[in-house]
mmCIF file of C-alpha atoms in Angstrom:
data_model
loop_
_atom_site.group_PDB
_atom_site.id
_atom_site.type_symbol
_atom_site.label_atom_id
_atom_site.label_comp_id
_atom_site.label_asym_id
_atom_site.label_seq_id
_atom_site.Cartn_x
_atom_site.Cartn_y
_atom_site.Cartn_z
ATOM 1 C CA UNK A 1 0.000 0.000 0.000
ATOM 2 C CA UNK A 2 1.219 3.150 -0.850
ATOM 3 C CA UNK A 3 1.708 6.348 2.027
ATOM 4 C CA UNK A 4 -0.223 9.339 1.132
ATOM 5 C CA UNK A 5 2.154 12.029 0.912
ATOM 6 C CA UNK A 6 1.274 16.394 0.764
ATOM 7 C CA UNK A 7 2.273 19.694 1.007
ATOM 8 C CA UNK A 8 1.439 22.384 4.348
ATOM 9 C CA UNK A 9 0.527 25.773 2.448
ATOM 10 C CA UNK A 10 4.052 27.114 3.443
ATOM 11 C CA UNK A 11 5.663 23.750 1.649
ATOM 12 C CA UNK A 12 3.542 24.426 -1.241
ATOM 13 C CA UNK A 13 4.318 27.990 -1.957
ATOM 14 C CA UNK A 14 8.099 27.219 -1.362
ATOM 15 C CA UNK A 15 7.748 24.932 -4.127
ATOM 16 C CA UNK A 16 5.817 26.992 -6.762
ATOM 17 C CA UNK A 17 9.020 29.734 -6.107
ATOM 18 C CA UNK A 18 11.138 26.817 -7.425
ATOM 19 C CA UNK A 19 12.586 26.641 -10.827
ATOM 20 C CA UNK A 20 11.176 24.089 -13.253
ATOM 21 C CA UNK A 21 13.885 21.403 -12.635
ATOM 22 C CA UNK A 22 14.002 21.930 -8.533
ATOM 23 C CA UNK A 23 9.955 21.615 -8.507
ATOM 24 C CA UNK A 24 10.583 18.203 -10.792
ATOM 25 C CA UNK A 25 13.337 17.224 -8.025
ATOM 26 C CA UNK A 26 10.803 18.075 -5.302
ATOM 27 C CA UNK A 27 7.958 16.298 -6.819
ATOM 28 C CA UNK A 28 10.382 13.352 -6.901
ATOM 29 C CA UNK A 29 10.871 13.141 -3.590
ATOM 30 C CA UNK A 30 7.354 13.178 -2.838
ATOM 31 C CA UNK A 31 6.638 10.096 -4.849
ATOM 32 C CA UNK A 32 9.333 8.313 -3.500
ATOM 33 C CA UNK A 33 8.074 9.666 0.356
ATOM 34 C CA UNK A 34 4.745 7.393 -1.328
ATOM 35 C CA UNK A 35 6.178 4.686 -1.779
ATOM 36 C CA UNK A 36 8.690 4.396 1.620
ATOM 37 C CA UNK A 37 8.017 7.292 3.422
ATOM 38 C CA UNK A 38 11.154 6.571 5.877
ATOM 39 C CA UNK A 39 13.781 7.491 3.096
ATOM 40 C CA UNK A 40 14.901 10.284 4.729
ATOM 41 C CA UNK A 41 17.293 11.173 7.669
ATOM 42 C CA UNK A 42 15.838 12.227 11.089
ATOM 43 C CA UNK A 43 16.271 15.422 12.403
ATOM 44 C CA UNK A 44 17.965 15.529 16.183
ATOM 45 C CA UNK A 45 15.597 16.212 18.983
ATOM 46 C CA UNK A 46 12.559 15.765 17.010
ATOM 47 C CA UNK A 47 9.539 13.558 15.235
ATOM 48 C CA UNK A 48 11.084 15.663 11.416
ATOM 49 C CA UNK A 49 12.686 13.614 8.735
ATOM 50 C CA UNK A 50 14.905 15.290 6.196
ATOM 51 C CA UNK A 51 15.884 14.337 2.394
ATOM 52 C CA UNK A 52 18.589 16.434 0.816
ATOM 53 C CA UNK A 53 18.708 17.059 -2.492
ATOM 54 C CA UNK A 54 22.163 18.121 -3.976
ATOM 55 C CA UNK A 55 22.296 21.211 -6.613
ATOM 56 C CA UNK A 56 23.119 18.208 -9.495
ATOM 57 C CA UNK A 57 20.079 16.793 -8.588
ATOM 58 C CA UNK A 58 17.972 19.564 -8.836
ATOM 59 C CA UNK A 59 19.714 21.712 -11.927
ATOM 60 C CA UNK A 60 20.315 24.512 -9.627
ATOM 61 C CA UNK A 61 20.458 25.387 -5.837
ATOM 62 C CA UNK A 62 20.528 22.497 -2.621
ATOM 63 C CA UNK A 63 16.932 21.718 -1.386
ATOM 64 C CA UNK A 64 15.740 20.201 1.869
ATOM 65 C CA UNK A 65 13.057 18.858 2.138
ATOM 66 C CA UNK A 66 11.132 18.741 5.794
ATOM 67 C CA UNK A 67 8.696 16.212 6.271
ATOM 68 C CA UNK A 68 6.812 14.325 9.492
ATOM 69 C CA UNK A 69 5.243 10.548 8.889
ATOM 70 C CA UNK A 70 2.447 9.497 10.708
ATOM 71 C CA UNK A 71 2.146 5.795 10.685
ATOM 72 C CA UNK A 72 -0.987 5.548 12.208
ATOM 73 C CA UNK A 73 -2.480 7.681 9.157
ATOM 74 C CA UNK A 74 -0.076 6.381 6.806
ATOM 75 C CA UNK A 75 0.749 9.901 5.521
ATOM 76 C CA UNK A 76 3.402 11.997 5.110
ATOM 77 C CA UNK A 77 3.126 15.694 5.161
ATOM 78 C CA UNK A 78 5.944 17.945 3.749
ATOM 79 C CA UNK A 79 6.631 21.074 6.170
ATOM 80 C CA UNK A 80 9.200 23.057 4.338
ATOM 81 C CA UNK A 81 11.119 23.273 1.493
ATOM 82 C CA UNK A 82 14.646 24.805 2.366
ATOM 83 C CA UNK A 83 16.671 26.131 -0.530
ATOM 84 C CA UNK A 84 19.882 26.508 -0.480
ATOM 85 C CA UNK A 85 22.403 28.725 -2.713
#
């Protein structure tokens, strides 16, 4: 069974900001947060998971992006998008 997996409003704004290629990096990382939402790295002193994206990944500038999983929904909600330079 596939995870449901969304943006907050803040996540989603972040991501329209994005250039074409860092939104198609994003959008990959949601799918993949779909299918095994524990892909990314946790974040000390807290229930936040983190995937990093690398500039070559995304065509231009380093993106993190901020997530929580609930398994008892089975649903992963992206908090931020953090670009980097």
């Amino acid at each position: 069974m596939r995870s449901a997996a969304g943006p907050t409003d803040a996540a989603e704004k972040a991501r329209i900001e994005l250039t074409w290629r860092e939104r198609a990096a994003v959008d990959s990382v949601r799918a993949a947060l779909e299918a095994d939402p524990r892909q990314g790295h946790p974040m000390p002193d807290s229930d936040l998971q983190v995937v990093d994206l690398l500039p070559e990944e995304t065509g231009g500038r380093g993106i993190s992006v901020v997530y929580r999983y609930s398994e008892e929904l089975d649903a992963v909600l992206i908090l931020w998008l953090v670009a980097g330079p």
